[in-house]
Every structure is written in structure tokens, then in C-alpha cells.
């Protein structure tokens, strides 16, 4: 046994050493050896019992993640996290397996993404015991806001004073540095002047001036975040969302995006958590063009999951235009995720509908058409700065239910059908589904919150009174009831199908512009599901003979229950109707 332990521990030390050599190329061997020892100690990996199993899928078709803020639901005299827990148990029993609680830490801006204390739970949300209780029943995903921290934190105060923890945590640069190639997601100036005890400094702010970037060239920063990983694991977190990680490493004269050191840091984190907790996962949040996003899979040695960022804008475009050309072209170009990795599919989130992920996929004219349509439906547009100082649309801010209330021709009566069609497509695709709370509830645009905060993203960050919400969810006349019931019914069907395993085979079908379809086959090849979707406001017909169904098998629609005996006949799909045509399996 001792030899096994020694072998596993030796391999862990060797892996960490290789990562560190690639990150800190100029370090002497003694420095790397000491850092290896420090990281092993912080993660409490002094005696490793076994090697992680490579290429292991930590998920199945039964995994559905709900995305929410910890305080999106409120009930009098109850901590918000407990209200959320009650909602999950009372309203979502059997359909939600995990929950992504967006930053629940003290913060100074950006609704939680300017963290001022990584080791505390925000008082308005709850306490660590609430987090632990939730994680005992659901897979818990937490953000690790790793690129930047609050400009109003103790760490930053110490930076200004030049002493104490955090005094050397932040990235500084000179206005004279070559910053012309730096990729920006915002229009604010990159550098912020700060008067410190050591004189005037210019801190690096990829996002806002209250979100100051960390300096991972300093190994104290690396060790601090490894300590945070360990602390969150102890609280029950086992899925880590690395927020804005693509910007983590900076070098003057470069794009400061997706640099080699950034990828190596992600690989290091994966190694550490796989040894510390074999079922823990890393998911990278990289709102960038599709090919760059896919690079964070590495060779199944970086992120376990990547956000499928191109899906929301492409699916939205298909449903408001009634044409699937660009969605289908993108689908055909997507490589299958190898074992040990998976796509994280979503079509709405706390942020907007990102437009960078469709660069090179959707022509500018189609993006402009989509923006105009969303503005007509009450949405807003956020911008980013280009190298030449010009601006380009970065994301559309709108509640998804409102975004799908019409087409490019204007609003119509097919909004609910179109909205459910979007989710039937998302739930059937290769990958793990993530459903935003406000999509699950059919929440509308919150214009009052936008006015209150001055932030366009607030349009899709409504806070519900839970008692009022409960009444709506039992009122059959309410669209909230119909949406919630419809989505729960869909999920209940989805989680029973082996062909919907996140890594099951997927092929895109060619059924014309009006019908968007794909085929899924279970890993054991016993179940086949043809996912057929009419993405237009007009009826559509499909000949079953075009699908080449095996005539010796029984075929039926999982959604309607209709059985198909004449495999030479036709299926007539109403506007925005979907069919999950499956063979019978034992």
C-alpha cells in the first residue's frame, strides 16, 4: 500500500512541477520545488491514495443545472438561500440535480462579480451553513471570480497602503507600455490611476475600474486562490466556474487573452482538484469566439466543461428569422466532446446574449437585424472597445421570454410556443443543460431594475417575492405557470433518455431551412432519438422516409406519445412544434 501511495504522490508532485515550469519559466528549480510543496500542503494532498481516473464523465442525462443568484427569491423573515432551497425542494423536486449559485460573497459592484471577500457569504444571501445544507442535496456550482477583485476590498486597501495581505496582488502597468493589442470587453479605460504609499500606480482593469485584475506572476496570488479552492471544497462546492479566466495572464504587446500561461494555470487547477476531490469539476467561462472557447478543453486536461456560448445567439437568430442556416453550419463544425469533457449548454443567463461567440459565424448584417429586433422587444445593447477606439456590440441584454415574443416581423401570438421550442432544442443537444431561473419562470424584462441600477444587465436579474411567485405558479391563466409546468414536463422526459447523455452521439440532419433536426444515439447504441423542430411560424411537413428509420423497431414521439407505424408516411409539425422520435428500448 505504501508503494501505491508513494507512487501516486510522486506523480502528483511531478505533474504540479511540470505545470509550474510552464507557467513560471524563469524560476530556479529550488523555487519550483518549494512551490510544489506549498500547493500540496494547501490542498492537503500530503498522502494521495490513488490516481484520478482519466477521461471519466462526471455526469449523465439526469444532470440539469439551475442558474440563479442566491437572493433572486425573497420571503419575509427567511434567509434568501433558504428560500431558494425551499423552492428547489417544493417546486423542482426530481427535475433539478444541481444549482449554480452566482457570486454569493460580499461585493462592491457588478451584482457580485467584484468580490470584496472570498471567504464570506453575503449577509443578504445567508451563511456558510446554508451553502453546506444546499450542497448536501444538490450538486453545487460556485463562481471563482479569478481574474479580478473589488477595488473596495481589504486586499486593495493593503495595496494602496503597501503592506499586509494583498499589497502585491494586483497587476500594474505603465501608460507607456504597448497596450494596442489588448482585447477589451468594455469601453472604459484599461488602466486606472491609484495614489499609493509607494507613489502613483496604474492598475489593470479589464472590466470596470472597480474590478482590478490580479497579478498571477506573483505566486502569492496563485497560492491564495488554491487556498480558496480548498476552502470551497470544504463547504461542499464541487463545480468551479472560473469567471473571465481567458484574461488571467497579461503581457504587454500581446492580446492578453488566452495566453499559454492561462491555459497552464487551468491545467494546474484541474490537477489539484482531481486529486483533492475526484468528482469535482472545472467549468471555464470564456465569452469569446467559438474556436478560442473550445481550446479550453485542452486534451481533456483543462476544463471539464466549457460554456457553449455560441448557442444562445445562434438559436435566437434561427427562431426570430425562421431559418436555421447559420445554426446548422455551426452545429456541423462543432467537434464532439471527448470523454472527460462536456459542453455546458444554456440559452439564457444572468448576463446578456453574447455576440463575440458568433464572430466569423453570423454576418454583421444578421447581427444588426437581431439587435434591432431585440431593441423592438425592449432589450438593450452593451458595447466593447476595439483597438482603434471604435465600439462594437458585445451583448444583447433582454429576458429570454421577451426576446422570443416575435420574429423580425414583430411580435406575434407564438411567443410561448417559440420559447418552449428553444428549450426543447437545448435540452436535446449534446452537453449538460443549464437553465436560468428566470427562464424557468418566464420572467419578463425588469425595466425598473435597470433604472435603479443604471446597468443594462439588470433587465434579466429580477428579484421575486416568493409568496407572490407561488401564487402565479398555481394560476393556470398565468404564462409563468404554463412555462414552468411545460419546462418541468420536458425535463422529466429528457432525464429518462439514455440517448440524451451529454456524451451520446450527435449528428446534424439536413431537413431544409424551416426544420432544424439532429440525431442522438445512446452510448450503448440501444436508443436513437431524432429531434425534429419547426423553427418557423408556418406549418412544416417531413417525410419519415427521409430519416431512414429501422422498420423492425417501434417508433414514437416522446413528447406527444404518438406512435408511428407507417414509416413511409409524413409528420406535420405545427409552428414551433418539436418531435422527439425514439425507438422503443427495453
Short mmCIF file of N, CA, C and O in Angstrom, two decimals, residues 46 55 60 120 153 165 191 209 228 234 236 287 312 328 332 347 357 386 407 459-460 471 484 486 490 549 580:
data_model
loop_
_atom_site.label_atom_id
_atom_site.label_comp_id
_atom_site.label_asym_id
_atom_site.label_seq_id
_atom_site.Cartn_x
_atom_site.Cartn_y
_atom_site.Cartn_z
N UNK A 46 -0.93 15.60 1.09
CA UNK A 46 0.33 15.01 1.51
C UNK A 46 0.38 13.50 1.33
O UNK A 46 1.46 12.92 1.14
N UNK A 55 -10.32 10.63 -18.26
CA UNK A 55 -11.42 10.59 -19.22
C UNK A 55 -12.72 10.06 -18.59
O UNK A 55 -13.49 9.35 -19.21
N UNK A 60 -24.47 12.62 -16.29
CA UNK A 60 -25.35 11.74 -17.08
C UNK A 60 -26.50 12.59 -17.60
O UNK A 60 -26.56 13.80 -17.37
N UNK A 120 -16.33 34.86 2.76
CA UNK A 120 -17.56 35.13 3.48
C UNK A 120 -18.77 35.00 2.56
O UNK A 120 -18.66 35.18 1.35
N UNK A 153 -11.94 46.29 -1.50
CA UNK A 153 -11.67 45.18 -0.60
C UNK A 153 -10.52 45.51 0.35
O UNK A 153 -9.75 46.46 0.15
N UNK A 165 -1.70 41.57 3.64
CA UNK A 165 -2.16 40.62 2.63
C UNK A 165 -2.86 41.36 1.50
O UNK A 165 -3.78 42.15 1.72
N UNK A 191 -6.46 51.22 -17.89
CA UNK A 191 -5.67 51.50 -16.70
C UNK A 191 -6.35 52.54 -15.81
O UNK A 191 -6.96 53.50 -16.30
N UNK A 209 -13.45 49.86 -13.45
CA UNK A 209 -12.41 50.38 -12.57
C UNK A 209 -12.58 49.91 -11.13
O UNK A 209 -11.68 50.10 -10.30
N UNK A 228 -8.41 29.18 -1.70
CA UNK A 228 -9.85 29.39 -1.89
C UNK A 228 -10.50 28.13 -2.46
O UNK A 228 -11.59 27.73 -2.03
N UNK A 234 -14.32 22.35 0.97
CA UNK A 234 -14.72 22.02 2.33
C UNK A 234 -16.16 22.46 2.63
O UNK A 234 -16.80 21.88 3.51
N UNK A 236 -18.55 22.22 0.44
CA UNK A 236 -19.47 21.41 -0.35
C UNK A 236 -19.54 21.76 -1.82
O UNK A 236 -20.27 21.12 -2.58
N UNK A 287 -16.29 34.03 -22.71
CA UNK A 287 -17.24 34.61 -23.67
C UNK A 287 -16.47 35.19 -24.85
O UNK A 287 -16.33 36.41 -25.00
N UNK A 312 -26.67 30.43 -27.60
CA UNK A 312 -27.76 31.39 -27.38
C UNK A 312 -28.01 32.34 -28.55
O UNK A 312 -29.16 32.45 -29.01
N UNK A 328 -27.19 25.62 -38.19
CA UNK A 328 -26.84 24.30 -38.69
C UNK A 328 -25.37 24.23 -39.10
O UNK A 328 -24.68 23.24 -38.81
N UNK A 332 -22.59 21.67 -37.38
CA UNK A 332 -21.80 20.69 -38.14
C UNK A 332 -20.31 20.89 -37.92
O UNK A 332 -19.52 19.97 -38.08
N UNK A 347 -29.17 28.89 -22.84
CA UNK A 347 -29.66 29.87 -23.82
C UNK A 347 -30.05 31.18 -23.15
O UNK A 347 -30.49 32.10 -23.82
N UNK A 357 -19.18 35.37 -29.44
CA UNK A 357 -19.12 33.96 -29.85
C UNK A 357 -19.65 33.68 -31.26
O UNK A 357 -19.49 32.56 -31.74
N UNK A 386 -12.79 48.57 -29.45
CA UNK A 386 -11.87 47.95 -30.40
C UNK A 386 -10.50 48.62 -30.31
O UNK A 386 -10.33 49.65 -29.64
N UNK A 407 -40.87 37.69 -34.15
CA UNK A 407 -39.83 37.45 -35.15
C UNK A 407 -39.31 38.79 -35.64
O UNK A 407 -39.66 39.85 -35.09
N UNK A 459 -31.79 43.99 -16.47
CA UNK A 459 -33.06 43.69 -17.10
C UNK A 459 -33.46 42.23 -16.93
O UNK A 459 -34.64 41.89 -16.94
N UNK A 460 -32.46 41.36 -16.73
CA UNK A 460 -32.73 39.93 -16.60
C UNK A 460 -32.23 39.41 -15.24
O UNK A 460 -31.81 38.27 -15.12
N UNK A 471 -48.10 32.03 -5.93
CA UNK A 471 -49.47 32.22 -6.42
C UNK A 471 -49.51 32.15 -7.94
O UNK A 471 -50.41 31.53 -8.53
N UNK A 484 -43.43 27.26 -16.60
CA UNK A 484 -42.81 26.45 -15.55
C UNK A 484 -43.25 24.99 -15.67
O UNK A 484 -42.43 24.07 -15.64
N UNK A 486 -44.51 23.52 -18.35
CA UNK A 486 -44.03 22.97 -19.62
C UNK A 486 -42.57 22.56 -19.56
O UNK A 486 -42.19 21.48 -20.05
N UNK A 490 -40.85 18.76 -19.80
CA UNK A 490 -39.79 18.45 -20.77
C UNK A 490 -38.59 17.81 -20.07
O UNK A 490 -38.03 16.81 -20.55
N UNK A 549 -35.58 5.32 -40.98
CA UNK A 549 -35.83 4.63 -39.72
C UNK A 549 -35.79 3.12 -39.92
O UNK A 549 -36.18 2.61 -40.97
N UNK A 580 -39.67 14.37 -30.55
CA UNK A 580 -38.53 13.55 -30.15
C UNK A 580 -38.87 12.12 -30.52
O UNK A 580 -39.47 11.38 -29.74
#
